[in-house]
């Protein structure tokens, strides 16, 4: 009798262990992830210290959490354009896409542009022909038809071409996130982000510091980043996001605790100027899973 009970308990333990392992493996393999990281530092006008360092740090962190990473450093307009085209083509075979740009960015008539190296601006009208329209990245992601996309723009430094512009607005303009996407800015619209005194910008410092934490939805992740950046900059830089995601995303996985319902709210946090649009989560699944059914079978 004792041997029979011991055998049942051993079988039960074995089944539960294998179930946990399989569920963990399924969680890790469920999403194919692709990232394109671009960092431009060596500008002739307004060189920056950290974008290339920031891309290197993001490459390591994203690779650790399962992303296949494409990296581009100090690139001109043609090279960036080809990289975005290749990224969009490859993304069709992935579930999650992430685009990160660090460098100079500017806005003209409400449109955001990412600055490549070698720009030759005589005036504001040259920008569409010399810079990269940030909307092109979103368009390529939409064309790919994948499940979820994240765009991170650490491109809100002072505009080095301001003297050539009729309007002197700093930073980037607000962008609305297409359905199923998440757009994150290093600072709020029209404001300036800091390059940082250390090896990385304050924004990247706090992103890589939080990326390996399990059980943190992307909304909670960027709230943590915002708190850290605000603290480091004396509230002079306030990261901002626009979300239209219809599901949860975790950089490092759900972990043992999963996500709480509070992390799925769309309330606007104090001082964050955060725009979020959420679709209510699907009804919860029945609590009893395969492991529970096996347990009942063995004990009865």
CSV table of C-alpha atoms in Angstrom, one decimal, residues 28-289:
chain,number,residue,atom,x,y,z
A,28,UNK,CA,9.8,31.7,-23.9
A,29,UNK,CA,9.3,30.2,-27.4
A,30,UNK,CA,5.8,31.7,-27.9
A,31,UNK,CA,7.1,34.9,-29.4
A,32,UNK,CA,9.7,35.4,-32.2
A,33,UNK,CA,11.2,38.8,-31.6
A,34,UNK,CA,13.2,41.1,-34.0
A,35,UNK,CA,14.8,44.4,-33.1
A,36,UNK,CA,16.5,47.1,-35.2
A,37,UNK,CA,18.7,49.4,-33.3
A,38,UNK,CA,20.2,52.6,-34.8
A,39,UNK,CA,22.6,54.9,-33.0
A,40,UNK,CA,24.1,58.1,-34.5
A,41,UNK,CA,26.8,60.0,-32.6
A,42,UNK,CA,29.3,61.4,-35.1
A,43,UNK,CA,27.3,64.3,-36.4
A,44,UNK,CA,29.2,67.1,-38.0
A,45,UNK,CA,26.7,69.6,-36.5
A,46,UNK,CA,26.1,68.8,-32.8
A,47,UNK,CA,28.0,65.5,-32.2
A,48,UNK,CA,26.6,63.4,-29.4
A,49,UNK,CA,28.5,61.2,-26.9
A,50,UNK,CA,26.2,58.3,-26.1
A,51,UNK,CA,24.0,57.1,-28.9
A,52,UNK,CA,26.5,54.4,-30.1
A,53,UNK,CA,27.0,53.4,-26.5
A,54,UNK,CA,23.3,53.2,-26.0
A,55,UNK,CA,22.8,50.9,-29.0
A,56,UNK,CA,25.5,48.6,-27.7
A,57,UNK,CA,23.8,48.4,-24.3
A,58,UNK,CA,20.4,47.9,-25.7
A,59,UNK,CA,21.8,45.1,-28.0
A,60,UNK,CA,23.0,43.1,-25.0
A,61,UNK,CA,19.9,43.6,-23.0
A,62,UNK,CA,17.4,42.8,-25.8
A,63,UNK,CA,19.5,39.7,-26.9
A,64,UNK,CA,19.2,38.4,-23.3
A,65,UNK,CA,15.4,38.5,-23.4
A,66,UNK,CA,15.1,36.7,-26.7
A,67,UNK,CA,15.3,39.3,-29.5
A,68,UNK,CA,17.2,38.8,-32.8
A,69,UNK,CA,19.0,42.1,-33.1
A,70,UNK,CA,20.0,44.2,-36.1
A,71,UNK,CA,22.4,47.0,-35.2
A,72,UNK,CA,23.4,50.1,-37.2
A,73,UNK,CA,25.8,52.8,-36.0
A,74,UNK,CA,26.7,56.2,-37.4
A,75,UNK,CA,24.8,55.7,-40.7
A,76,UNK,CA,23.8,58.0,-43.5
A,77,UNK,CA,20.3,58.3,-44.9
A,78,UNK,CA,20.6,55.7,-47.6
A,79,UNK,CA,22.1,53.1,-45.2
A,80,UNK,CA,19.3,53.7,-42.7
A,81,UNK,CA,16.7,53.5,-45.4
A,82,UNK,CA,17.9,50.1,-46.5
A,83,UNK,CA,18.1,48.8,-42.9
A,84,UNK,CA,14.5,49.9,-42.3
A,85,UNK,CA,13.4,48.2,-45.5
A,86,UNK,CA,15.2,45.0,-44.6
A,87,UNK,CA,13.8,45.1,-41.1
A,88,UNK,CA,10.3,45.4,-42.4
A,89,UNK,CA,10.8,42.5,-44.8
A,90,UNK,CA,12.2,40.2,-42.1
A,91,UNK,CA,9.5,41.2,-39.6
A,92,UNK,CA,6.9,39.3,-41.5
A,93,UNK,CA,8.3,36.2,-40.0
A,94,UNK,CA,8.3,37.4,-36.4
A,95,UNK,CA,5.6,38.0,-33.8
A,96,UNK,CA,7.1,41.1,-32.1
A,97,UNK,CA,9.1,44.0,-33.7
A,98,UNK,CA,11.1,46.6,-31.9
A,99,UNK,CA,12.7,49.7,-33.4
A,100,UNK,CA,15.1,51.9,-31.3
A,101,UNK,CA,16.7,55.1,-32.5
A,102,UNK,CA,19.2,57.2,-30.6
A,103,UNK,CA,20.6,60.4,-32.0
A,104,UNK,CA,19.2,63.7,-33.2
A,105,UNK,CA,15.6,64.1,-34.1
A,106,UNK,CA,13.5,67.0,-35.2
A,107,UNK,CA,10.0,68.0,-36.1
A,108,UNK,CA,8.7,69.9,-39.1
A,109,UNK,CA,5.0,70.7,-39.4
A,110,UNK,CA,4.1,68.1,-36.8
A,111,UNK,CA,6.1,65.3,-38.6
A,112,UNK,CA,9.0,63.7,-36.8
A,113,UNK,CA,12.3,63.1,-38.6
A,114,UNK,CA,15.3,61.0,-37.5
A,115,UNK,CA,18.6,62.6,-38.4
A,116,UNK,CA,21.2,60.5,-40.3
A,117,UNK,CA,24.8,61.5,-40.7
A,118,UNK,CA,25.7,63.7,-43.6
A,119,UNK,CA,22.6,65.9,-43.7
A,120,UNK,CA,22.9,69.0,-45.7
A,121,UNK,CA,20.2,71.5,-44.6
A,122,UNK,CA,20.0,74.9,-46.1
A,123,UNK,CA,16.5,75.4,-44.7
A,124,UNK,CA,13.5,73.7,-43.2
A,125,UNK,CA,12.2,72.6,-46.7
A,126,UNK,CA,15.3,70.3,-47.0
A,127,UNK,CA,14.4,68.1,-44.1
A,128,UNK,CA,12.0,65.6,-45.9
A,129,UNK,CA,14.7,65.0,-48.4
A,130,UNK,CA,17.7,64.7,-46.0
A,131,UNK,CA,16.2,63.0,-42.9
A,132,UNK,CA,14.2,59.9,-42.3
A,133,UNK,CA,10.5,60.3,-41.6
A,134,UNK,CA,9.7,58.3,-38.4
A,135,UNK,CA,6.4,57.4,-39.9
A,136,UNK,CA,8.2,55.2,-42.4
A,137,UNK,CA,9.2,52.9,-39.6
A,138,UNK,CA,5.6,52.6,-38.4
A,139,UNK,CA,4.4,52.0,-42.0
A,140,UNK,CA,6.9,49.1,-42.5
A,141,UNK,CA,5.8,47.6,-39.2
A,142,UNK,CA,2.1,47.8,-40.2
A,143,UNK,CA,2.9,46.2,-43.6
A,144,UNK,CA,4.6,43.3,-41.9
A,145,UNK,CA,1.3,42.3,-40.3
A,146,UNK,CA,2.9,40.9,-37.1
A,147,UNK,CA,1.2,40.8,-33.8
A,148,UNK,CA,2.9,43.6,-31.8
A,149,UNK,CA,5.3,46.4,-32.4
A,150,UNK,CA,7.4,48.7,-30.1
A,151,UNK,CA,9.0,52.0,-31.3
A,152,UNK,CA,11.5,53.7,-28.9
A,153,UNK,CA,12.8,57.1,-29.8
A,154,UNK,CA,15.7,58.5,-27.8
A,155,UNK,CA,16.0,61.3,-30.4
A,156,UNK,CA,14.8,64.4,-28.6
A,157,UNK,CA,18.1,66.3,-28.1
A,158,UNK,CA,18.5,69.9,-29.0
A,159,UNK,CA,18.0,70.6,-32.7
A,160,UNK,CA,21.5,71.6,-34.1
A,161,UNK,CA,19.9,73.0,-37.2
A,162,UNK,CA,17.5,75.4,-35.4
A,163,UNK,CA,19.0,78.5,-37.0
A,164,UNK,CA,18.0,77.3,-40.4
A,165,UNK,CA,14.4,76.8,-39.3
A,166,UNK,CA,11.5,79.2,-39.4
A,167,UNK,CA,10.2,77.7,-36.2
A,168,UNK,CA,12.4,77.0,-33.2
A,169,UNK,CA,10.6,74.0,-31.6
A,170,UNK,CA,12.8,71.5,-29.8
A,171,UNK,CA,12.1,67.8,-29.3
A,172,UNK,CA,9.6,65.7,-31.2
A,173,UNK,CA,5.9,66.0,-32.0
A,174,UNK,CA,3.2,63.7,-30.5
A,175,UNK,CA,2.7,60.5,-32.5
A,176,UNK,CA,-0.4,58.2,-32.2
A,177,UNK,CA,0.3,54.5,-31.9
A,178,UNK,CA,-1.4,52.3,-34.6
A,179,UNK,CA,-3.4,49.4,-33.2
A,180,UNK,CA,-1.2,46.8,-31.7
A,181,UNK,CA,1.8,49.1,-31.2
A,182,UNK,CA,3.5,51.0,-28.4
A,183,UNK,CA,5.5,54.2,-29.0
A,184,UNK,CA,7.9,55.4,-26.3
A,185,UNK,CA,9.7,58.8,-26.3
A,186,UNK,CA,12.7,59.7,-24.1
A,187,UNK,CA,10.8,62.8,-23.1
A,188,UNK,CA,7.4,64.5,-23.5
A,189,UNK,CA,6.4,66.1,-26.8
A,190,UNK,CA,8.3,69.4,-27.6
A,191,UNK,CA,10.8,68.8,-24.8
A,192,UNK,CA,14.5,67.9,-24.8
A,193,UNK,CA,16.1,64.7,-23.5
A,194,UNK,CA,19.6,64.6,-22.0
A,195,UNK,CA,22.6,62.7,-23.6
A,196,UNK,CA,23.8,61.9,-20.1
A,197,UNK,CA,27.0,62.4,-18.2
A,198,UNK,CA,27.9,58.7,-18.0
A,199,UNK,CA,28.3,56.1,-20.6
A,200,UNK,CA,24.6,55.9,-21.4
A,201,UNK,CA,21.7,58.4,-21.6
A,202,UNK,CA,19.5,58.4,-18.5
A,203,UNK,CA,16.7,56.9,-20.6
A,204,UNK,CA,18.8,53.9,-21.7
A,205,UNK,CA,20.3,53.5,-18.2
A,206,UNK,CA,16.9,52.8,-16.7
A,207,UNK,CA,15.7,50.7,-19.6
A,208,UNK,CA,18.6,48.2,-19.4
A,209,UNK,CA,18.2,48.3,-15.6
A,210,UNK,CA,14.7,47.0,-15.7
A,211,UNK,CA,14.6,44.8,-18.8
A,212,UNK,CA,15.5,41.6,-17.1
A,213,UNK,CA,12.8,41.9,-14.4
A,214,UNK,CA,10.1,39.2,-14.8
A,215,UNK,CA,6.4,39.8,-14.4
A,216,UNK,CA,6.6,43.4,-15.6
A,217,UNK,CA,4.2,44.4,-18.4
A,218,UNK,CA,5.5,46.9,-20.9
A,219,UNK,CA,3.3,49.6,-19.4
A,220,UNK,CA,4.8,49.0,-15.9
A,221,UNK,CA,8.3,48.7,-17.4
A,222,UNK,CA,8.1,52.3,-18.8
A,223,UNK,CA,6.6,53.6,-15.6
A,224,UNK,CA,9.6,52.4,-13.8
A,225,UNK,CA,11.9,53.9,-16.4
A,226,UNK,CA,10.0,57.2,-16.1
A,227,UNK,CA,10.4,57.3,-12.3
A,228,UNK,CA,14.2,56.7,-12.6
A,229,UNK,CA,14.7,59.3,-15.4
A,230,UNK,CA,12.7,61.9,-13.5
A,231,UNK,CA,14.7,61.3,-10.4
A,232,UNK,CA,18.0,61.5,-12.2
A,233,UNK,CA,17.2,64.7,-14.0
A,234,UNK,CA,15.3,66.5,-11.3
A,235,UNK,CA,12.1,66.1,-13.2
A,236,UNK,CA,13.5,68.1,-16.2
A,237,UNK,CA,13.1,65.0,-18.4
A,238,UNK,CA,9.8,63.1,-18.3
A,239,UNK,CA,9.6,60.1,-20.7
A,240,UNK,CA,6.2,59.7,-22.5
A,241,UNK,CA,4.4,56.9,-24.2
A,242,UNK,CA,1.5,56.3,-26.6
A,243,UNK,CA,0.0,52.9,-26.6
A,244,UNK,CA,-2.7,51.1,-28.6
A,245,UNK,CA,-1.8,47.6,-27.6
A,246,UNK,CA,-4.5,44.9,-27.4
A,247,UNK,CA,-2.5,42.4,-25.3
A,248,UNK,CA,0.2,42.2,-22.7
A,249,UNK,CA,3.9,42.2,-23.5
A,250,UNK,CA,6.7,41.3,-21.1
A,251,UNK,CA,10.4,41.9,-22.0
A,252,UNK,CA,11.6,39.2,-19.6
A,253,UNK,CA,8.5,37.0,-19.4
A,254,UNK,CA,5.6,36.8,-17.0
A,255,UNK,CA,7.5,35.2,-14.2
A,256,UNK,CA,5.9,33.4,-11.3
A,257,UNK,CA,3.7,36.3,-10.2
A,258,UNK,CA,2.2,37.1,-13.6
A,259,UNK,CA,0.7,40.5,-14.2
A,260,UNK,CA,-1.7,42.3,-12.0
A,261,UNK,CA,-4.8,44.0,-13.2
A,262,UNK,CA,-3.5,47.3,-12.0
A,263,UNK,CA,-0.7,47.2,-14.6
A,264,UNK,CA,-3.3,47.1,-17.4
A,265,UNK,CA,-5.1,50.3,-16.5
A,266,UNK,CA,-5.0,53.3,-18.8
A,267,UNK,CA,-4.9,56.0,-16.2
A,268,UNK,CA,-2.7,58.9,-16.8
A,269,UNK,CA,0.2,59.0,-14.3
A,270,UNK,CA,1.0,62.3,-12.6
A,271,UNK,CA,3.3,64.5,-14.5
A,272,UNK,CA,3.9,61.9,-17.3
A,273,UNK,CA,1.7,63.3,-20.0
A,274,UNK,CA,1.2,59.6,-21.0
A,275,UNK,CA,-1.4,58.7,-23.6
A,276,UNK,CA,-2.6,55.1,-23.5
A,277,UNK,CA,-5.4,53.3,-25.2
A,278,UNK,CA,-6.3,49.8,-24.0
A,279,UNK,CA,-8.7,47.1,-25.1
A,280,UNK,CA,-10.1,45.2,-22.1
A,281,UNK,CA,-8.4,41.8,-21.5
A,282,UNK,CA,-10.2,38.6,-22.5
A,283,UNK,CA,-12.2,36.7,-19.9
A,284,UNK,CA,-10.0,34.6,-17.5
A,285,UNK,CA,-9.5,30.9,-18.4
A,286,UNK,CA,-10.7,28.2,-16.1
A,287,UNK,CA,-8.4,27.7,-13.2
A,288,UNK,CA,-8.0,23.9,-13.6
A,289,UNK,CA,-5.2,23.2,-16.1
